[in-house]
Amino acid sequence: MHIAIIGAGVAGLAAAQKLTERGLTCTIYEKSQGVGGRAATRRVHGCHFDHGAQYVKAPTPELEALVRTTTDSTGASAYDIGRPVWTFDAQGRVYEGDPAQNADPKWCWPAGVNALGKAMAQGLDVRRGVTIATVAPQDLAAGDANAVLFTAPAPQTAAIIAASRLDAGVQAQLLAELVRASYRRCISVTFAYPRCPVLPWYALVNTDRGHPISWLACEHDKTGHAPAGLGLITAQMAHDWSVAHWDELAPTPETQRRRDTEPAFLNSQLLILNSMLQSLIGQELGEPLWANVQRWRYALPDAGADFERLNSCGSGLYFAGDYVAGQGRVHMAIESGWRVAQLMKYE
Ligand SMILES: Cc1cc2nc3c(=O)[nH]c(=O)nc-3n(C[C@H](O)[C@H](O)[C@H](O)COP(=O)(O)OP(=O)(O)OC[C@H]3O[C@@H](n4cnc5c(N)ncnc54)[C@H](O)[C@@H]3O)c2cc1C
């Protein structure tokens, strides 16, 4: 029995782990060169930072066991960031965070959040750099796979479904459900500063959705992410700001060349963002040494699609990912992968 899985984010990897444990053969097709999807870590100028998911929560014993038994490439275990998240409003006023929420561990690894995806992928057959554009389930039984599990974000999954030769009724039912999942965009900008601020919080979250910055985090607070004394701060921008500045902050050969030769080069939007960030922090950090921009077109789902409706069409097609949980959370995406694996009654 052979299952094809589209996407090597944590949902696809979690499903593949469970199916493989049952003796099924899984092949995961991943369009990028890495694994872990939006649980992503980047290494630049001797630092590394989590420019997608910032940390992982583990509210059940099974999730906690996964986190606690996962080590990163250096053999280090997960640790709780420990320091609190505070809040801010549209005017940039900062408030102490909720003690109950701050009591939950915020798990990370010295090598970054991406350690989780990398560890989960070990021993699995992941074909990197393969973009799936269509599937042909009528050929499945005779050919490569007996079932297909889709774990790409809903709009990308919908594009594959729309381009595939499927039963028209099944296709319409799936597309009607997938279109219910909408995503916020997010431009994530990381700045390195010559000074490291001393702050009572690890991160700030905008609670009234009225500020251009939705989340600000001290990546230098994470073990092993930045050399001592360097300030490493990631700003995740709100959806409206991200849409308005999407093209302006697109990587171009010219910006890439300038960043390679003059790391401190910032375009006008990044200069504005740097001032906004320093004013929110309330401390002078000096001129940025460099900045890194990541654009997430499908960052966080706002509204989800229904897990049961998607997974009840028969036809050997299955669906998992954070959008069936309705919230962009690593642990929820993992649980959706486990849940769909349980539903796939193959032997
Ligand atoms: C900026 C940001 C901050 C976040 N912060 C947090 C946080 O602090 N804590 C938290 O728990 N969660 C956070 N999240 C959400 C979390 O990262 C996601 O919910 C989770 O990683 C989703 O996993 P997934 O497997 O469902 O999808 P993904 O990680 O998106 O994986 C899907 C994979 O499918 C691949 N793919 C897409 N199309 C194709 C195709 N046609 N063919 C082959 N492969 C394809 C993609 O390349 C990707 O690797 C954040 C997300 C973002 C973007």
CSV table of C-alpha atoms and ligand atoms in Angstrom, one decimal:
chain,number,residue,atom,x,y,z
A,1,MET,CA,0.0,0.0,0.0
A,2,HIS,CA,1.5,3.3,-1.1
A,3,ILE,CA,0.4,6.8,0.0
A,4,ALA,CA,1.5,10.0,-1.8
A,5,ILE,CA,1.7,13.0,0.5
A,6,ILE,CA,1.8,16.5,-0.9
A,7,GLY,CA,3.8,18.9,1.4
A,8,ALA,CA,6.5,18.2,3.9
A,9,GLY,CA,5.2,20.7,6.5
A,10,VAL,CA,4.6,19.3,10.0
A,11,ALA,CA,1.1,18.1,9.0
A,12,GLY,CA,2.4,15.9,6.1
A,13,LEU,CA,5.3,14.7,8.2
A,14,ALA,CA,3.1,13.8,11.2
A,15,ALA,CA,0.8,11.8,9.0
A,16,ALA,CA,3.7,10.1,7.2
A,17,GLN,CA,5.2,9.1,10.6
A,18,LYS,CA,2.0,7.4,11.8
A,19,LEU,CA,1.3,5.7,8.4
A,20,THR,CA,4.9,4.4,8.2
A,21,GLU,CA,4.7,3.1,11.7
A,22,ARG,CA,1.7,1.0,10.5
A,23,GLY,CA,3.8,-0.5,7.7
A,24,LEU,CA,2.5,1.7,4.8
A,25,THR,CA,4.8,3.1,2.2
A,26,CYS,CA,4.7,6.9,2.0
A,27,THR,CA,6.3,9.2,-0.5
A,28,ILE,CA,6.2,12.9,0.4
A,29,TYR,CA,6.5,15.5,-2.4
A,30,GLU,CA,7.8,18.9,-1.3
A,31,LYS,CA,8.1,21.9,-3.6
A,32,SER,CA,10.8,23.6,-1.7
A,33,GLN,CA,14.3,22.4,-0.9
A,34,GLY,CA,13.6,22.0,2.8
A,35,VAL,CA,11.2,20.4,5.2
A,36,GLY,CA,9.0,21.8,8.0
A,37,GLY,CA,7.1,24.3,5.8
A,38,ARG,CA,6.1,27.4,7.8
A,39,ALA,CA,7.9,26.1,10.9
A,40,ALA,CA,11.0,27.7,9.4
A,41,THR,CA,14.4,28.9,10.5
A,42,ARG,CA,16.9,30.9,8.5
A,43,ARG,CA,20.6,31.2,9.0
A,44,VAL,CA,22.2,34.6,8.0
A,45,HIS,CA,25.5,36.4,8.9
A,46,GLY,CA,26.2,34.0,11.8
A,47,CYS,CA,22.7,34.2,13.3
A,48,HIS,CA,19.7,32.1,13.0
A,49,PHE,CA,16.1,33.1,13.5
A,50,ASP,CA,12.6,31.7,13.3
A,51,HIS,CA,10.9,33.8,10.6
A,52,GLY,CA,7.8,31.6,10.5
A,53,ALA,CA,6.5,29.9,13.6
A,54,GLN,CA,8.2,31.4,16.6
A,55,TYR,CA,7.8,28.5,19.0
A,56,VAL,CA,5.7,25.4,19.5
A,57,LYS,CA,3.0,24.7,22.1
A,58,ALA,CA,2.4,21.2,23.3
A,59,PRO,CA,-0.9,21.1,25.3
A,60,THR,CA,-1.4,17.3,25.2
A,61,PRO,CA,0.8,14.4,26.5
A,62,GLU,CA,1.4,13.1,23.0
A,63,LEU,CA,2.5,16.5,21.7
A,64,GLU,CA,4.7,17.0,24.7
A,65,ALA,CA,6.3,13.6,24.2
A,66,LEU,CA,7.0,14.5,20.6
A,67,VAL,CA,8.6,17.8,21.6
A,68,ARG,CA,10.6,16.4,24.5
A,69,THR,CA,12.0,13.5,22.4
A,70,THR,CA,13.0,15.7,19.4
A,71,THR,CA,16.6,16.9,19.3
A,72,ASP,CA,18.1,19.4,16.9
A,73,SER,CA,21.1,18.9,14.6
A,74,THR,CA,23.5,19.5,17.5
A,75,GLY,CA,21.7,16.9,19.6
A,76,ALA,CA,20.2,19.6,21.8
A,77,SER,CA,16.7,19.1,23.3
A,78,ALA,CA,13.8,21.5,23.2
A,79,TYR,CA,13.7,24.2,25.8
A,80,ASP,CA,11.0,26.6,27.1
A,81,ILE,CA,11.8,30.2,26.1
A,82,GLY,CA,10.3,31.0,29.5
A,83,ARG,CA,10.2,34.8,29.1
A,84,PRO,CA,6.7,36.3,28.7
A,85,VAL,CA,4.8,37.7,25.8
A,86,TRP,CA,3.3,41.2,26.5
A,87,THR,CA,0.7,43.1,24.4
A,88,PHE,CA,0.4,46.4,22.6
A,89,ASP,CA,-2.4,48.4,21.0
A,90,ALA,CA,-2.8,50.5,17.9
A,91,GLN,CA,-1.2,53.5,19.6
A,92,GLY,CA,1.9,51.4,20.5
A,93,ARG,CA,1.1,51.3,24.2
A,94,VAL,CA,2.6,48.2,25.8
A,95,TYR,CA,0.8,46.2,28.6
A,96,GLU,CA,1.8,43.2,30.6
A,97,GLY,CA,0.6,39.9,29.1
A,98,ASP,CA,-1.8,37.4,30.4
A,99,PRO,CA,-0.1,35.4,33.2
A,100,ALA,CA,-2.2,32.3,32.5
A,101,GLN,CA,-1.2,32.2,28.8
A,102,ASN,CA,2.4,33.0,29.7
A,103,ALA,CA,2.5,30.1,32.0
A,104,ASP,CA,2.4,27.6,29.1
A,105,PRO,CA,5.8,26.5,27.9
A,106,LYS,CA,6.9,28.0,24.5
A,107,TRP,CA,9.1,25.3,23.1
A,108,CYS,CA,12.1,26.0,20.8
A,109,TRP,CA,15.4,24.4,19.9
A,110,PRO,CA,18.9,26.0,19.9
A,111,ALA,CA,19.0,25.3,16.1
A,112,GLY,CA,15.6,26.8,15.7
A,113,VAL,CA,11.9,25.7,15.4
A,114,ASN,CA,12.8,24.0,12.1
A,115,ALA,CA,14.6,21.3,14.1
A,116,LEU,CA,11.1,19.8,14.6
A,117,GLY,CA,10.4,19.3,10.9
A,118,LYS,CA,13.9,18.1,10.3
A,119,ALA,CA,13.7,15.5,13.0
A,120,MET,CA,10.2,14.3,12.0
A,121,ALA,CA,11.4,13.9,8.4
A,122,GLN,CA,14.2,11.5,9.4
A,123,GLY,CA,13.7,8.0,7.9
A,124,LEU,CA,10.9,9.3,5.6
A,125,ASP,CA,11.0,9.3,1.8
A,126,VAL,CA,10.8,13.1,1.1
A,127,ARG,CA,11.3,14.1,-2.6
A,128,ARG,CA,12.4,17.8,-2.3
A,129,GLY,CA,12.0,20.4,-5.1
A,130,VAL,CA,9.0,18.6,-6.6
A,131,THR,CA,5.9,20.7,-7.1
A,132,ILE,CA,2.7,18.8,-7.6
A,133,ALA,CA,0.4,20.5,-10.1
A,134,THR,CA,-2.3,17.8,-10.7
A,135,VAL,CA,-3.2,14.4,-9.4
A,136,ALA,CA,-5.0,11.6,-11.4
A,137,PRO,CA,-6.7,9.4,-8.9
A,138,GLN,CA,-8.2,7.1,-11.6
A,139,ASP,CA,-4.6,6.1,-12.3
A,140,LEU,CA,-3.8,5.6,-8.6
A,141,ALA,CA,-4.8,1.9,-8.2
A,142,ALA,CA,-2.9,0.9,-11.2
A,143,GLY,CA,0.1,3.1,-10.7
A,144,ASP,CA,2.1,4.9,-8.2
A,145,ALA,CA,-0.1,5.5,-5.2
A,146,ASN,CA,-3.3,4.1,-3.7
A,147,ALA,CA,-4.2,7.3,-1.9
A,148,VAL,CA,-3.2,11.0,-2.0
A,149,LEU,CA,-2.9,13.2,1.1
A,150,PHE,CA,-2.9,16.9,0.5
A,151,THR,CA,-1.3,19.1,3.2
A,152,ALA,CA,-0.4,22.3,1.3
A,153,PRO,CA,-2.3,25.4,2.4
A,154,ALA,CA,-5.9,25.4,1.2
A,155,PRO,CA,-5.5,27.8,-1.8
A,156,GLN,CA,-2.6,25.7,-3.1
A,157,THR,CA,-4.5,22.5,-2.5
A,158,ALA,CA,-7.5,24.0,-4.3
A,159,ALA,CA,-5.4,24.8,-7.3
A,160,ILE,CA,-4.2,21.2,-7.6
A,161,ILE,CA,-7.8,19.9,-7.2
A,162,ALA,CA,-9.1,22.3,-9.8
A,163,ALA,CA,-6.4,21.3,-12.3
A,164,SER,CA,-6.9,17.5,-11.8
A,165,ARG,CA,-9.1,15.1,-13.7
A,166,LEU,CA,-11.5,14.2,-11.0
A,167,ASP,CA,-15.1,13.2,-10.8
A,168,ALA,CA,-16.9,16.5,-11.4
A,169,GLY,CA,-19.2,16.1,-8.3
A,170,VAL,CA,-16.3,15.3,-6.0
A,171,GLN,CA,-14.2,18.1,-7.5
A,172,ALA,CA,-17.0,20.7,-6.9
A,173,GLN,CA,-17.6,19.4,-3.3
A,174,LEU,CA,-13.9,19.7,-2.4
A,175,LEU,CA,-13.4,23.1,-4.0
A,176,ALA,CA,-16.5,24.5,-2.2
A,177,GLU,CA,-15.0,23.4,1.1
A,178,LEU,CA,-11.5,24.5,0.4
A,179,VAL,CA,-12.5,28.0,-0.6
A,180,ARG,CA,-13.9,28.5,2.9
A,181,ALA,CA,-10.4,28.6,4.3
A,182,SER,CA,-8.9,32.1,4.0
A,183,TYR,CA,-5.4,33.2,5.0
A,184,ARG,CA,-3.7,36.3,6.3
A,185,ARG,CA,-0.5,37.3,4.5
A,186,CYS,CA,2.5,38.2,6.6
A,187,ILE,CA,5.8,39.9,5.8
A,188,SER,CA,8.3,38.9,8.4
A,189,VAL,CA,11.3,41.2,8.8
A,190,THR,CA,14.3,40.4,11.0
A,191,PHE,CA,16.8,43.2,11.9
A,192,ALA,CA,20.2,42.7,13.5
A,193,TYR,CA,21.3,45.6,15.8
A,194,PRO,CA,24.7,46.5,17.3
A,195,ARG,CA,23.0,46.8,20.7
A,196,CYS,CA,20.9,44.2,22.5
A,197,PRO,CA,18.0,45.8,24.4
A,198,VAL,CA,17.2,44.7,28.0
A,199,LEU,CA,13.4,44.2,28.0
A,200,PRO,CA,10.9,42.7,30.5
A,201,TRP,CA,9.3,40.6,27.7
A,202,TYR,CA,10.4,38.2,25.0
A,203,ALA,CA,7.8,39.2,22.5
A,204,LEU,CA,4.9,41.7,22.0
A,205,VAL,CA,1.6,40.9,20.3
A,206,ASN,CA,-0.8,43.5,19.0
A,207,THR,CA,-4.2,42.6,20.4
A,208,ASP,CA,-6.5,45.1,18.7
A,209,ARG,CA,-5.2,44.4,15.2
A,210,GLY,CA,-4.8,48.2,14.7
A,211,HIS,CA,-1.0,48.4,14.5
A,212,PRO,CA,1.0,47.7,11.3
A,213,ILE,CA,3.2,45.3,13.4
A,214,SER,CA,1.3,42.3,14.6
A,215,TRP,CA,4.1,40.6,16.5
A,216,LEU,CA,7.6,41.6,17.6
A,217,ALA,CA,10.0,39.1,19.1
A,218,CYS,CA,13.5,39.1,20.5
A,219,GLU,CA,15.2,36.2,18.7
A,220,HIS,CA,18.4,37.0,20.7
A,221,ASP,CA,16.5,35.7,23.8
A,222,LYS,CA,16.5,32.3,22.2
A,223,THR,CA,19.5,30.1,23.1
A,224,GLY,CA,22.2,30.1,20.5
A,225,HIS,CA,20.3,32.3,18.0
A,226,ALA,CA,22.7,35.3,18.0
A,227,PRO,CA,26.2,36.2,19.2
A,228,ALA,CA,26.3,37.8,22.6
A,229,GLY,CA,25.5,41.5,22.6
A,230,LEU,CA,23.8,41.5,19.2
A,231,GLY,CA,20.1,42.5,19.1
A,232,LEU,CA,18.1,40.2,16.8
A,233,ILE,CA,14.5,41.2,16.4
A,234,THR,CA,11.8,39.9,14.2
A,235,ALA,CA,8.7,41.9,13.2
A,236,GLN,CA,5.7,40.1,11.7
A,237,MET,CA,3.6,42.6,9.8
A,238,ALA,CA,-0.2,42.8,9.9
A,239,HIS,CA,-2.1,41.5,6.9
A,240,ASP,CA,-3.1,45.0,5.5
A,241,TRP,CA,0.5,46.3,5.7
A,242,SER,CA,1.8,43.1,4.2
A,243,VAL,CA,-0.6,43.3,1.2
A,244,ALA,CA,0.2,47.0,0.7
A,245,HIS,CA,4.0,46.5,0.7
A,246,TRP,CA,4.1,43.0,-0.9
A,247,ASP,CA,5.6,44.0,-4.3
A,248,GLU,CA,7.8,46.7,-2.8
A,249,LEU,CA,9.5,44.1,-0.5
A,250,ALA,CA,9.8,41.4,-3.2
A,251,PRO,CA,13.3,40.0,-3.6
A,252,THR,CA,14.8,41.4,-6.8
A,253,PRO,CA,18.2,40.7,-8.3
A,254,GLU,CA,19.1,44.3,-7.4
A,255,THR,CA,18.0,44.2,-3.7
A,256,GLN,CA,19.7,40.8,-3.4
A,257,ARG,CA,22.9,42.2,-4.9
A,258,ARG,CA,22.8,45.2,-2.6
A,259,ARG,CA,22.1,43.1,0.5
A,260,ASP,CA,25.1,40.8,-0.4
A,261,THR,CA,27.5,43.7,-0.9
A,262,GLU,CA,26.0,46.2,1.7
A,263,PRO,CA,24.2,44.2,4.4
A,264,ALA,CA,23.1,47.5,6.0
A,265,PHE,CA,21.2,48.6,2.9
A,266,LEU,CA,17.5,49.2,3.7
A,267,ASN,CA,14.9,50.5,1.3
A,268,SER,CA,12.5,53.3,2.4
A,269,GLN,CA,9.9,50.9,3.8
A,270,LEU,CA,12.4,49.0,5.9
A,271,LEU,CA,13.8,52.4,7.2
A,272,ILE,CA,10.2,53.3,8.3
A,273,LEU,CA,9.7,49.9,9.8
A,274,ASN,CA,13.0,50.1,11.7
A,275,SER,CA,11.9,53.5,13.3
A,276,MET,CA,8.4,52.0,14.1
A,277,LEU,CA,10.1,49.0,15.7
A,278,GLN,CA,12.5,51.1,17.8
A,279,SER,CA,9.7,53.4,18.9
A,280,LEU,CA,7.6,50.4,20.0
A,281,ILE,CA,10.5,49.0,22.0
A,282,GLY,CA,11.2,52.4,23.5
A,283,GLN,CA,15.0,52.0,23.2
A,284,GLU,CA,17.6,53.2,20.8
A,285,LEU,CA,19.3,50.2,19.1
A,286,GLY,CA,21.4,52.0,16.6
A,287,GLU,CA,21.4,51.5,12.8
A,288,PRO,CA,20.6,48.0,11.7
A,289,LEU,CA,23.5,45.9,10.7
A,290,TRP,CA,21.3,44.0,8.2
A,291,ALA,CA,17.7,43.1,7.6
A,292,ASN,CA,16.1,40.0,6.2
A,293,VAL,CA,12.7,39.8,4.6
A,294,GLN,CA,10.4,36.8,4.2
A,295,ARG,CA,7.0,37.0,2.6
A,296,TRP,CA,4.4,34.5,3.6
A,297,ARG,CA,1.5,34.5,1.1
A,298,TYR,CA,-0.4,32.0,3.2
A,299,ALA,CA,0.7,32.8,6.7
A,300,LEU,CA,-2.1,32.1,9.1
A,301,PRO,CA,-5.6,30.8,8.4
A,302,ASP,CA,-8.4,33.1,9.5
A,303,ALA,CA,-11.3,30.8,8.7
A,304,GLY,CA,-10.9,27.0,8.3
A,305,ALA,CA,-12.4,24.3,6.1
A,306,ASP,CA,-14.2,21.4,7.7
A,307,PHE,CA,-12.1,18.3,8.3
A,308,GLU,CA,-15.0,15.8,8.1
A,309,ARG,CA,-16.5,17.2,4.9
A,310,LEU,CA,-13.1,17.3,3.1
A,311,ASN,CA,-12.2,13.8,4.2
A,312,SER,CA,-15.5,12.1,3.4
A,313,CYS,CA,-15.4,12.3,-0.3
A,314,GLY,CA,-14.0,8.8,-0.8
A,315,SER,CA,-11.9,8.5,-4.0
A,316,GLY,CA,-8.6,8.0,-2.0
A,317,LEU,CA,-8.2,11.8,-1.5
A,318,TYR,CA,-7.4,13.1,2.0
A,319,PHE,CA,-6.7,16.5,3.5
A,320,ALA,CA,-4.8,17.8,6.5
A,321,GLY,CA,-3.0,21.0,7.6
A,322,ASP,CA,-3.6,24.0,9.9
A,323,TYR,CA,-6.5,25.2,7.9
A,324,VAL,CA,-8.6,22.2,8.9
A,325,ALA,CA,-7.9,23.2,12.5
A,326,GLY,CA,-9.0,26.7,11.7
A,327,GLN,CA,-5.9,28.3,13.4
A,328,GLY,CA,-2.3,28.6,12.4
A,329,ARG,CA,-0.5,26.6,15.1
A,330,VAL,CA,2.2,24.0,14.6
A,331,HIS,CA,0.7,21.7,17.2
A,332,MET,CA,-2.7,21.8,15.5
A,333,ALA,CA,-1.2,21.1,12.1
A,334,ILE,CA,0.5,18.0,13.6
A,335,GLU,CA,-2.7,16.9,15.2
A,336,SER,CA,-4.5,17.2,11.9
A,337,GLY,CA,-1.8,14.9,10.4
A,338,TRP,CA,-2.3,12.4,13.1
A,339,ARG,CA,-6.1,12.6,12.8
A,340,VAL,CA,-6.1,12.0,9.0
A,341,ALA,CA,-3.6,9.1,9.3
A,342,GLN,CA,-6.1,7.4,11.7
A,343,LEU,CA,-8.9,7.9,9.2
A,344,MET,CA,-6.9,6.2,6.4
A,345,LYS,CA,-7.9,2.6,7.1
A,346,TYR,CA,-5.3,1.0,4.8
A,347,GLU,CA,-3.2,-1.9,5.8
B,1,LIG,C1,4.9,34.3,10.3
B,1,LIG,C2,4.3,33.1,10.9
B,1,LIG,C3,4.3,33.0,12.3
B,1,LIG,C4,3.8,31.9,13.0
B,1,LIG,N1,3.9,31.8,14.3
B,1,LIG,C5,3.5,30.6,14.9
B,1,LIG,C6,3.8,30.3,16.3
B,1,LIG,O1,4.5,31.1,16.9
B,1,LIG,N2,3.4,29.2,16.8
B,1,LIG,C7,2.7,28.2,16.1
B,1,LIG,O2,2.4,27.2,16.7
B,1,LIG,N3,2.4,28.4,14.8
B,1,LIG,C8,2.8,29.6,14.2
B,1,LIG,N4,2.6,29.8,12.9
B,1,LIG,C9,1.8,28.8,12.1
B,1,LIG,C10,2.5,27.5,11.8
B,1,LIG,O3,3.7,27.8,11.2
B,1,LIG,C11,1.6,26.7,10.8
B,1,LIG,O4,0.3,26.6,11.3
B,1,LIG,C12,2.1,25.3,10.6
B,1,LIG,O5,3.5,25.3,10.4
B,1,LIG,C13,1.4,24.8,9.3
B,1,LIG,O6,1.9,23.5,9.0
B,1,LIG,P1,1.2,22.7,7.7
B,1,LIG,O7,2.0,21.5,7.6
B,1,LIG,O8,-0.2,22.7,7.9
B,1,LIG,O9,1.5,23.7,6.5
B,1,LIG,P2,2.9,24.2,5.8
B,1,LIG,O10,3.9,24.4,6.9
B,1,LIG,O11,2.6,25.4,5.0
B,1,LIG,O12,3.4,23.0,4.9
B,1,LIG,C14,2.9,22.7,3.6
B,1,LIG,C15,4.0,22.3,2.7
B,1,LIG,O13,3.4,22.1,1.4
B,1,LIG,C16,4.4,22.5,0.5
B,1,LIG,N5,3.7,22.7,-0.8
B,1,LIG,C17,2.8,23.6,-1.1
B,1,LIG,N6,2.3,23.4,-2.4
B,1,LIG,C18,2.9,22.3,-2.9
B,1,LIG,C19,2.8,21.6,-4.1
B,1,LIG,N7,2.0,22.0,-5.1
B,1,LIG,N8,3.6,20.5,-4.3
B,1,LIG,C20,4.5,20.1,-3.3
B,1,LIG,N9,4.6,20.8,-2.1
B,1,LIG,C21,3.8,21.8,-1.9
B,1,LIG,C22,4.9,23.8,1.0
B,1,LIG,O14,6.2,24.2,0.5
B,1,LIG,C23,5.0,23.4,2.5
B,1,LIG,O15,6.3,22.9,2.9
B,1,LIG,C24,3.1,30.9,12.2
B,1,LIG,C25,3.1,31.0,10.8
B,1,LIG,C26,3.7,32.1,10.2
B,1,LIG,C27,3.8,32.1,8.7
